[in-house]
Coordinates of C-alpha atoms in Angstrom, one line a residue:
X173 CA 130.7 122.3 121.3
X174 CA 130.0 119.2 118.9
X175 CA 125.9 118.3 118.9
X176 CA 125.7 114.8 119.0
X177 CA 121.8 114.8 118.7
X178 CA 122.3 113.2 115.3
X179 CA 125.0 110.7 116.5
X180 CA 123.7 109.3 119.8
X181 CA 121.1 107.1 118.5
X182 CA 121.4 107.0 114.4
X183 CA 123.5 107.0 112.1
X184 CA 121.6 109.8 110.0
X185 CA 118.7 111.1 112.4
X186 CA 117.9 114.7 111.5
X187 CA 120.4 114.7 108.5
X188 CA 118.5 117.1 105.6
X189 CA 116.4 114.7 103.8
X190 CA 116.3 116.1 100.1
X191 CA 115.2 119.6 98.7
X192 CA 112.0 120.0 96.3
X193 CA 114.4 119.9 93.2
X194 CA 116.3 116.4 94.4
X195 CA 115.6 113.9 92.3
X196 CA 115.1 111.2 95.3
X197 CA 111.9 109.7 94.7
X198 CA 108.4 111.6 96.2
X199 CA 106.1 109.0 97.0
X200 CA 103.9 112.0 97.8
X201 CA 103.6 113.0 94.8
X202 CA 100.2 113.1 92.8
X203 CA 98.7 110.7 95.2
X204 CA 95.7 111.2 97.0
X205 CA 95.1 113.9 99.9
X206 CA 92.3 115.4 102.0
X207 CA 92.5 117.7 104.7
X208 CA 90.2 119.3 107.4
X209 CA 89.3 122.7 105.6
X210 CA 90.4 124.6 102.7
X211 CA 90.9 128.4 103.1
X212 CA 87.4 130.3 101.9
X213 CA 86.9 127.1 100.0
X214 CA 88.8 128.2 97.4
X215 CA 89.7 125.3 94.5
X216 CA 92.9 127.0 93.9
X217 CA 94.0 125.9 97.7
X218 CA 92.7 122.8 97.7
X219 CA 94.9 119.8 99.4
X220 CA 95.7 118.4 95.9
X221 CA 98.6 121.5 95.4
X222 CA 100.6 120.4 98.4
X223 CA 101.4 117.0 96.6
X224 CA 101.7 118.0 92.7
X225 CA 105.9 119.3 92.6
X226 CA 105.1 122.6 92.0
X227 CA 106.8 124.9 94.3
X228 CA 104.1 128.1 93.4
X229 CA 101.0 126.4 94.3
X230 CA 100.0 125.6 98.0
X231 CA 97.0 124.1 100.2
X232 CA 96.0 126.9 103.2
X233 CA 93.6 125.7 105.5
X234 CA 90.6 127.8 107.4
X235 CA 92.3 130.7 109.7
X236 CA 91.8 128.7 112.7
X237 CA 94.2 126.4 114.8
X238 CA 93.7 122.8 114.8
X239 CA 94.1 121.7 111.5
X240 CA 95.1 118.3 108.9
X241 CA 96.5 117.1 105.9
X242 CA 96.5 113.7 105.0
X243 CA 98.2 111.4 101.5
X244 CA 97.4 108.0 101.0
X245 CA 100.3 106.9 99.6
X246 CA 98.0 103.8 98.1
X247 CA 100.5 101.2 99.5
X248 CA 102.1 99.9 102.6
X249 CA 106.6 101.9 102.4
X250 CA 109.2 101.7 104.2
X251 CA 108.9 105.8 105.1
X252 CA 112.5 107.2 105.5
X253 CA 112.0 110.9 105.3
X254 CA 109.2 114.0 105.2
X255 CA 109.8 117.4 103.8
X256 CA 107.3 120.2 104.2
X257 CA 107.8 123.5 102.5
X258 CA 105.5 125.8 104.2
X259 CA 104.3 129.0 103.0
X260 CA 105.0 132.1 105.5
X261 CA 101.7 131.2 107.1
X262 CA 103.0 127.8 108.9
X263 CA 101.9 125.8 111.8
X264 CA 104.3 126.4 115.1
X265 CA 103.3 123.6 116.5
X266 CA 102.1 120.5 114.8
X267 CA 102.6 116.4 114.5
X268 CA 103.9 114.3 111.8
X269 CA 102.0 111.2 112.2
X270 CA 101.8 107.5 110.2
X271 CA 99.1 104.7 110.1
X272 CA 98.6 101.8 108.1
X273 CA 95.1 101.7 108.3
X274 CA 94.1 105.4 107.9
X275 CA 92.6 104.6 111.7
X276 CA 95.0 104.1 114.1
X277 CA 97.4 106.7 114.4
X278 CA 101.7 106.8 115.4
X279 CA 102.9 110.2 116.2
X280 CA 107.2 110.1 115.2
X281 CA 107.6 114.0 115.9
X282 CA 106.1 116.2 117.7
X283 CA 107.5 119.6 116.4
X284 CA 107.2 123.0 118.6
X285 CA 108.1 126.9 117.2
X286 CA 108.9 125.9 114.3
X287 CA 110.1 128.7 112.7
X288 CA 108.9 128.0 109.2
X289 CA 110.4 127.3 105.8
X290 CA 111.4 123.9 104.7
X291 CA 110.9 121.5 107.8
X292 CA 112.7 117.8 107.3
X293 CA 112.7 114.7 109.3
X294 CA 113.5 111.5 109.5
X295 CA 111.1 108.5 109.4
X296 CA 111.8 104.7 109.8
X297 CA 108.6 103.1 110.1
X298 CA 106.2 101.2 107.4
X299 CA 103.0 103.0 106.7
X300 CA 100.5 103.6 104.0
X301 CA 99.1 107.1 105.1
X302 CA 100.8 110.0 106.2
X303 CA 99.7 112.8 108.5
X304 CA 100.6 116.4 109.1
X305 CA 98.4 117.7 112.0
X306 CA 98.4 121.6 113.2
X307 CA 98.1 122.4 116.4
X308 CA 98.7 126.1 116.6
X309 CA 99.8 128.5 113.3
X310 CA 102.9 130.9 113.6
X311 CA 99.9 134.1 112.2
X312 CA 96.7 134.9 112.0
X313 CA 96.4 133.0 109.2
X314 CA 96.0 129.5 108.3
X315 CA 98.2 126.5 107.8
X316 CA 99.4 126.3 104.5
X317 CA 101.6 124.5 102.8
X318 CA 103.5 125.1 99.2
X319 CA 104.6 120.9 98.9
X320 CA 104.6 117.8 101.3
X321 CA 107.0 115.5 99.6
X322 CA 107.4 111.7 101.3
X323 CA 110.5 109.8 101.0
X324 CA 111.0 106.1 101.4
X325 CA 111.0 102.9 98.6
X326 CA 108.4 99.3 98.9
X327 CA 109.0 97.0 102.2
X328 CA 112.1 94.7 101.0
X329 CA 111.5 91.2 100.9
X330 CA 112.7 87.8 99.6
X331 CA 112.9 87.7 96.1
X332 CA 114.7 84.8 94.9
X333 CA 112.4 82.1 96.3
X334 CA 111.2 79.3 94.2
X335 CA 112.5 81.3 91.0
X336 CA 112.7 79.4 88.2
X337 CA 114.6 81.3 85.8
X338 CA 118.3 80.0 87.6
X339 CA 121.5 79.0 85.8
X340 CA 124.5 77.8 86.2
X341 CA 128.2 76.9 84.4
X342 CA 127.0 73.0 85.4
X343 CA 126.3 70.6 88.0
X344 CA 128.1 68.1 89.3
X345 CA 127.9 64.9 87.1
X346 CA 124.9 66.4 84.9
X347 CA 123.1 64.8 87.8
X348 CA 119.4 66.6 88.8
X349 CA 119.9 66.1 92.3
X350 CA 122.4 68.5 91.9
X351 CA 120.8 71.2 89.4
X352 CA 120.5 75.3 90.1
X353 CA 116.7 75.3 90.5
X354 CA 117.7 73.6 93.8
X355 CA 119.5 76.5 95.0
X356 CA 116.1 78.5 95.5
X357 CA 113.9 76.1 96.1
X358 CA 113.4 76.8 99.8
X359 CA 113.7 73.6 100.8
X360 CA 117.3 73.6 103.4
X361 CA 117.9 69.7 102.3
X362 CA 118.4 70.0 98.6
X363 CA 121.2 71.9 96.6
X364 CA 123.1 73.1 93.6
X365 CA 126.6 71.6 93.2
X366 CA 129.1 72.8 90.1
X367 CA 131.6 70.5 88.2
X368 CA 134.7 69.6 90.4
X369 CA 136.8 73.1 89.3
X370 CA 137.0 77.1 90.4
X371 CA 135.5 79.1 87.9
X372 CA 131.6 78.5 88.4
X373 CA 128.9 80.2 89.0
X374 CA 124.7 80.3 89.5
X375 CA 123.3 83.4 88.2
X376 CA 118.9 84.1 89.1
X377 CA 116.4 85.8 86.3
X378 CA 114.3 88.3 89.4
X379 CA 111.7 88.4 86.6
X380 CA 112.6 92.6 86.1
X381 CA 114.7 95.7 87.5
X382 CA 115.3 95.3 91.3
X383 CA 116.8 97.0 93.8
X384 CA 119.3 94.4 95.7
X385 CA 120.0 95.1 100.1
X386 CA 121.2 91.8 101.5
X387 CA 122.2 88.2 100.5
X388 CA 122.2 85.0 102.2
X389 CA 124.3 82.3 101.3
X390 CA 123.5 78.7 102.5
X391 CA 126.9 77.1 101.6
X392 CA 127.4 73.0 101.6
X393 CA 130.7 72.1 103.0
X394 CA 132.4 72.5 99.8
X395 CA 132.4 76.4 99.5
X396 CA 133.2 79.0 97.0
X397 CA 136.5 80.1 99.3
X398 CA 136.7 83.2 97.1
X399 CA 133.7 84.8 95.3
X400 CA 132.1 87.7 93.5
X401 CA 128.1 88.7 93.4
X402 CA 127.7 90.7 90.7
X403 CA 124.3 92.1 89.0
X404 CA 123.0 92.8 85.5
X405 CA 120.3 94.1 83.0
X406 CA 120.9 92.1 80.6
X407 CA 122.7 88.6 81.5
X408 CA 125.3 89.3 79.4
X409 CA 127.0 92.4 81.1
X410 CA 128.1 92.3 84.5
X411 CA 128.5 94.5 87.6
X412 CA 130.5 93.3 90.6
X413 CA 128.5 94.6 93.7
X414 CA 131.0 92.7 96.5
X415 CA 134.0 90.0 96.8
X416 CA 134.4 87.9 99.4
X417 CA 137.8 86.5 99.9
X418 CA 138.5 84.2 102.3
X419 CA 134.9 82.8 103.1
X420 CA 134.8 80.2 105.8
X421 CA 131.7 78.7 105.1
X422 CA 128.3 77.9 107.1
X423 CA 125.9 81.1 106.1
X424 CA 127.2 84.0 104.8
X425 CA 125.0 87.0 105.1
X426 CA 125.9 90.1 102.9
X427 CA 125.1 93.7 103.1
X428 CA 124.2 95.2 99.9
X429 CA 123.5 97.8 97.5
X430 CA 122.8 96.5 94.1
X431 CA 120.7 97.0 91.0
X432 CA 119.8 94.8 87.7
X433 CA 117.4 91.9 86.6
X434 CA 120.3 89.8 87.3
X435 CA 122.1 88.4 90.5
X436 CA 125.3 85.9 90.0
X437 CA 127.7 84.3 92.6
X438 CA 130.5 83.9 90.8
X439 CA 133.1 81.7 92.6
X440 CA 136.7 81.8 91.4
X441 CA 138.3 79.4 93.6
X442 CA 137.1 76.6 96.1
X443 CA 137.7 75.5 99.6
X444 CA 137.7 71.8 99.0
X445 CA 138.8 69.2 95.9
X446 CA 135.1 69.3 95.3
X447 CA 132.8 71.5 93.4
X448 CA 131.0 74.8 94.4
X449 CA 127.7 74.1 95.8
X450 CA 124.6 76.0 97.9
X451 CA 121.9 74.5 100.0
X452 CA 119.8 77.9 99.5
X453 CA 120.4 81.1 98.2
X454 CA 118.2 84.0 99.5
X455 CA 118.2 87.4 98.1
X456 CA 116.4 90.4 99.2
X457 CA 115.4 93.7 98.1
X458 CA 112.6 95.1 95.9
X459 CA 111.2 96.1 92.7
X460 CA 112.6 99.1 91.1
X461 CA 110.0 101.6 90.7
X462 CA 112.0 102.9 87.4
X463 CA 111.0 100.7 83.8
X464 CA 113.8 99.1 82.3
X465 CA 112.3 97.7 79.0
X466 CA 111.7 94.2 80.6
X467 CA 108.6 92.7 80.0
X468 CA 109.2 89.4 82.5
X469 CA 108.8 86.3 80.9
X470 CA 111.2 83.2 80.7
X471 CA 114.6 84.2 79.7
X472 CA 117.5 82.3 79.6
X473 CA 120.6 83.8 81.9
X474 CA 123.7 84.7 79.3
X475 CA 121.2 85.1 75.9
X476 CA 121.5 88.5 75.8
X477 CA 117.6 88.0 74.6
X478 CA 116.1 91.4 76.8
X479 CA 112.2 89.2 76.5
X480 CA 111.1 93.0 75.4
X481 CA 110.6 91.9 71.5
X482 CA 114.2 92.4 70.5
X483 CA 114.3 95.3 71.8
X484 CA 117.7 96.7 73.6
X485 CA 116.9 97.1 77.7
X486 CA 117.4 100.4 79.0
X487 CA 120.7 100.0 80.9
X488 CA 121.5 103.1 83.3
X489 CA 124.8 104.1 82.8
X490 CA 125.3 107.4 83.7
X491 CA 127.1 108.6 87.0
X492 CA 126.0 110.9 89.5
X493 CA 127.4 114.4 89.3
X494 CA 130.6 114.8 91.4
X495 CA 129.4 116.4 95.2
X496 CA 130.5 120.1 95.5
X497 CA 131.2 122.4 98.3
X498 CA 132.8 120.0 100.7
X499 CA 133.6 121.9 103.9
X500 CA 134.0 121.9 107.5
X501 CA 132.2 124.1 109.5
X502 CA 132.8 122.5 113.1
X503 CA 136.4 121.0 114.3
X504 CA 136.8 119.3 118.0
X505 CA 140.0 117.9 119.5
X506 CA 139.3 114.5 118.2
X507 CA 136.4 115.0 115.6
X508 CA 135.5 116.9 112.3
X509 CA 132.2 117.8 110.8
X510 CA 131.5 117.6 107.3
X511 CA 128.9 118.7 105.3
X512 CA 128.3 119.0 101.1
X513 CA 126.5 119.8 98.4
X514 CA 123.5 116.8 97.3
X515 CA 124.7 115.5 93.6
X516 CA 122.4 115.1 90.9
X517 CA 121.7 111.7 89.0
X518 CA 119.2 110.8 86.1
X519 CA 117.8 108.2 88.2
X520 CA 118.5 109.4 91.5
X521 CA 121.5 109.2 94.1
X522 CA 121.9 106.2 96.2
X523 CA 124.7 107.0 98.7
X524 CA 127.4 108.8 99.4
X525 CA 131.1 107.6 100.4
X526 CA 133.4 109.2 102.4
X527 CA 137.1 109.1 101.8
X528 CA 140.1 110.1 104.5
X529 CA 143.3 110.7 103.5
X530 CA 142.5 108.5 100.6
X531 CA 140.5 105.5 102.6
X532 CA 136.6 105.2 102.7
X533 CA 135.8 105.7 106.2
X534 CA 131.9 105.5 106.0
X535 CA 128.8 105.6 103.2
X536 CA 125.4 107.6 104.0
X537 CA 122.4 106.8 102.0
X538 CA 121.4 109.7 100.3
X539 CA 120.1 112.4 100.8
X540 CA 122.3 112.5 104.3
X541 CA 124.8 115.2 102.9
X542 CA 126.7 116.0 106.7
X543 CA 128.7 113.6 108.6
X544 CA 131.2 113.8 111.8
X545 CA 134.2 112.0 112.0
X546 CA 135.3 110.6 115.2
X547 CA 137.6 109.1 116.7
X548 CA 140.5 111.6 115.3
X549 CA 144.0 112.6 117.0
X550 CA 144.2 116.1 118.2
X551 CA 146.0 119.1 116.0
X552 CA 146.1 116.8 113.4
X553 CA 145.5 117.7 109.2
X554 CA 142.9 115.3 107.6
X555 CA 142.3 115.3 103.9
X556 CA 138.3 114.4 102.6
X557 CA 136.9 113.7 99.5
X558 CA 132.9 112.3 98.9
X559 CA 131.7 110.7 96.5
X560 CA 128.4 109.6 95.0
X561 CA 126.3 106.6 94.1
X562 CA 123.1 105.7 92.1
X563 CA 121.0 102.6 92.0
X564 CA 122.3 101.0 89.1
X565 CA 126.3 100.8 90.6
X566 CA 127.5 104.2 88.7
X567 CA 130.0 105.7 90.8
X568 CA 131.1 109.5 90.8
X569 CA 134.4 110.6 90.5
X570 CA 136.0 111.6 93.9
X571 CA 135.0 115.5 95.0
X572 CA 137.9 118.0 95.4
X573 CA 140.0 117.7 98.8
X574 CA 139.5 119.1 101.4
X575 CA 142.3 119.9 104.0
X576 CA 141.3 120.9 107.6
X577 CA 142.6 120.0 110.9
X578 CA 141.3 119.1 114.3
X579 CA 142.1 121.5 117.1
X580 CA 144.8 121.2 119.6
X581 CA 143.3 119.8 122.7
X582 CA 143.3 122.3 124.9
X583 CA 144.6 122.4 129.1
X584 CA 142.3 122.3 131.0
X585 CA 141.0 122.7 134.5
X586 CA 138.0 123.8 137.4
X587 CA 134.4 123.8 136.1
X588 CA 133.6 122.1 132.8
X589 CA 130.0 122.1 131.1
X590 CA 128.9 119.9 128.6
X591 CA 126.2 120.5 126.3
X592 CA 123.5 118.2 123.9
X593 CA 120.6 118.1 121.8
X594 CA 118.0 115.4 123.3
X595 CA 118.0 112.2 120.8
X596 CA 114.7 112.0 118.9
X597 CA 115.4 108.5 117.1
X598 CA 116.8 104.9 117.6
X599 CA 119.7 103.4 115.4
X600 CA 117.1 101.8 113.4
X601 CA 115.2 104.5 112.7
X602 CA 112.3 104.1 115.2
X603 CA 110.9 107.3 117.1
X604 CA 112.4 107.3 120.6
X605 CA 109.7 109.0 122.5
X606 CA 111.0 111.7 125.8
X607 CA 109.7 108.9 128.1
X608 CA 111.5 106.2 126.7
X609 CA 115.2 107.8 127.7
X610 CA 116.6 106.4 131.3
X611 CA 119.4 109.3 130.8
X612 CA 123.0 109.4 129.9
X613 CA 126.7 108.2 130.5
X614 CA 129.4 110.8 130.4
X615 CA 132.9 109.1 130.4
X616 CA 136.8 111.3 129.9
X617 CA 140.1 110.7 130.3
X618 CA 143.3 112.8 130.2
X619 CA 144.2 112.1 127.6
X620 CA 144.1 108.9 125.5
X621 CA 145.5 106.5 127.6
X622 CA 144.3 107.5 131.3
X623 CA 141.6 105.3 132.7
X624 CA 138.1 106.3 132.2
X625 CA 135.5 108.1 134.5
X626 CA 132.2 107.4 134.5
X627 CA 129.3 109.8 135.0
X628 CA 125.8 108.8 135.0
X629 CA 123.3 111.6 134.7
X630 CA 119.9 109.9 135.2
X631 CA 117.7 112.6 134.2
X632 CA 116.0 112.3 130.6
X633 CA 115.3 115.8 130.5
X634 CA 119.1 116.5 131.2
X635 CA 120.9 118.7 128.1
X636 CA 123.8 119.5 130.2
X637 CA 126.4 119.0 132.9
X638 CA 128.8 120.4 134.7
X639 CA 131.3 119.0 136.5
X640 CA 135.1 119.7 137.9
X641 CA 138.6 118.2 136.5
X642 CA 142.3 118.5 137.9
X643 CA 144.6 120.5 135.1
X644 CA 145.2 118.5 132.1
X645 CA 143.8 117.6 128.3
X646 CA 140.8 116.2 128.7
X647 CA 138.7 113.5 125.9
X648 CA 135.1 113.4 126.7
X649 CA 132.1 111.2 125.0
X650 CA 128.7 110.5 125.7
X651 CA 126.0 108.0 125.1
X652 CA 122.3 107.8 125.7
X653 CA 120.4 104.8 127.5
X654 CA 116.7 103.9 127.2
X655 CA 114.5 102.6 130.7
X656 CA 115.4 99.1 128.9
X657 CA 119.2 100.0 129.9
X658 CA 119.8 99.6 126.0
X659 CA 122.8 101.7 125.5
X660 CA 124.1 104.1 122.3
X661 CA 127.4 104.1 121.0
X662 CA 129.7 106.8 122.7
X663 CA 129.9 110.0 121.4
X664 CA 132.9 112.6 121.1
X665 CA 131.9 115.7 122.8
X666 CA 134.2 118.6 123.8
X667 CA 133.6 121.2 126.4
X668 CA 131.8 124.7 126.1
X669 CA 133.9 127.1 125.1

């Protein structure tokens, strides 16, 4: 049986989030903590050693149940992930809880018999205080707690506006109407317009190290056609992050995962006789919590002058360590699940891609190290590889292969039961509370070409379901829908065996 808990509502739900030795960045880490007792009131247990990375020293609260630990993370994150190491006197039932006022609470996971160890979840929402909150302990001890480590990097925003540092190969006619600054101004009716040929480009000073997640591009009617955005440290050295080919215009809006000082649209060839030329271009992302030997200041795009007193910037160019143990340790009919060892980076790993039979089929952001691919044929050999990603663009080489196979799809007929996990979490990351879930949609085939049959179980409580099929080889997937009748993608799922 295939659980699809993790891949009914998110693309990385319940995925492991990092151990205590990753180097994915604690935002827990040395900040400041209280909590509702300390065992004996002894200094050596106090809430500060659940937040300073060391693995051999621990809060433990008074031996009684309902108990609290609480960081102020001393800023407003975007959370994406909680780890708590507990020492063998844990809480078996407890909260995980967010505010951004230190006042009014948000529960996102409601844990019960927990068995202990290192606990990991998910989190997608933006909050400045973070809240572990005991309900009942697993002994006759207290609740104690060898590190709480917090996950997640500052709320992305715009950060191009109304820069002033902008460049670019020319403007049309040497005419000001036309000059970069115009380009990221905010103002829709102005623009930036290049000479009348292919190879141009603008290029934007951020003002220091950022980390890059979208771009909007406000074309004019004459276009860049075919175009690269490409980042740097420096303004002289450059790192393609995406090419466009083929652009049609109008607003193009761009996924990415970028890192430098620098951000360039380089256009090699245009859609009209005319130049290149932007209404507005918005990028968005935030400021690397990492120095880089920047100091801000004006600086000139293409001087190669770092603004740091002649100093060389501190450009990150080593890769992530190549992933290890790739293996398979569940195979359907038409799916495979993968799982891997977390690289290693100096800086800290980005992502992860995942390659089949030599084509990228998806990319996790770290530290999701387990992904199912669907969607397969039956009794059919795959070959994977993963690789890995940091911040600054460095790319690992491609893991060892991996050869496994899907199982034959087997005949089938009479009773047939169907098992899930319940879905704790939306696609974007928000909790999805028990009350929330209308129920589920069940749909198979024999085999791939039959018409569908449709299923609906309407019971949010519902892990299971049996029902009875004619002799044949049978596809079933599933999908989850809230009260709202806002549906999941379909997932594979495959009978119990």
């Amino acid at each position: 049986m295939k659980n699809v808990a993790t891949a009914i509502l998110a693309t990385s739900l319940l995925a492991p989030v990092s151990a205590l030795a990753s180097t994915s960045t604690n935002l827990a880490l040395g900040k400041p903590v209280t909590a509702s007792s300390i065992e004996k009131d002894q200094a050596s247990l106090a809430p500060c050693f659940a937040v300073d990375g060391d693995a051999g020293t621990r809060w433990s609260s008074e031996f009684s149940d309902h108990q609290w630990i609480t960081i102020d993370l001393e800023a407003t994150y975007q959370l994406t992930g909680i780890n708590l190491h507990w020492q063998n006197s844990y809480s078996k039932d407890y909260k995980v809880q967010v505010s951004v006022d230190g006042r009014n609470w948000i529960t996102v996971h409601s844990v019960v018999n927990s068995d202990g160890g290192l606990d990991q979840h998910a989190l997608g929402e933006q909050a400045r205080y973070v809240r572990v909150e005991g309900s009942s302990r697993a002994t006759a001890w207290g609740h104690s707690l060898w590190e709480l480590e917090v996950q997640g990097h500052p709320i992305e925003s715009q950060i191009t506006l109304n820069q002033q540092a902008v460049t670019a190969s020319s403007i049309e006619k040497g005419d000001a109407r036309f000059s970069a600054a115009h380009a990221v101004d905010g103002d829709p009716n102005t623009r930036w317009s290049s000479e009348f040929t292919d190879q141009e480009w603008l290029a934007v000073d951020l003002g220091g190290k950022h980390q890059i997640t979208s771009l909007k591009l406000y074309w004019q009617n004459s276009y860049s056609e075919n175009y690269e955005v490409q980042t740097s440290y420096d303004g002289v050295t450059w790192t393609t992050i995406e090419a466009v080919t083929g652009s049609d215009g109008g607003m193009d809006s761009l996924s990415l995962s970028g890192h430098g000082r620098y951000l360039r649209v380089a256009g090699s060839s245009r859609a009209t006789r005319w130049g290149h030329s932007l209404w507005e271009l918005e990028a968005y992302g935030y400021a690397s919590a990492t120095g880089d030997g920047y100091t801000g200041g004006d600086q000139d795009s293409g001087s190669g002058d770092s603004g740091n007193g002649g100093a060389d910037p501190v450009v990150d160019t080593e890769a992530p360590t190549v992933p290890v143990s790739l293996t398979s340790s569940e195979q359907g009919a038409v799916s495979i699940g993968l799982q891997w060892g977390e690289s290693t980076d100096n800086e800290g790993v980005l992502s992860y891609e995942i390659y089949r039979d030599g084509a990228k089929v998806a990319e996790l952001v770290a530290p999701v190290t387990e992904y199912v691919d669907a969607g397969l044929a039956p009794a059919t050999d795959y070959d994977y590889q993963v690789r890995a990603s940091d911040a600054a663009g460095n790319w690992s080489a491609l893991s060892d292969v991996m050869s496994v196979a899907t199982v034959d799809a087997s005949v089938i007929s009479g009773a047939v039961r169907l098992e899930w996990a319940t879905p704790e979490q939306r696609e974007n990351g928000d909790y999805l509370e028990l009350d929330e879930i209308g129920g589920y949609e069940i749909r198979y085939q024999a085999g791939a070409d039959a018409e569908l049959t449709s299923i609906v179980v309407e019971d949010p409580y519902a892990t299971a379901h049996e029902l009875t099929v004619a002799e044949g080889v049978y596809l079933f997937s599933i999908a989850v829908y809230d009260n709202d009748g806002l549906y999941s993608e379909f997932v594979s799922i495959e009978p119990v065996q």
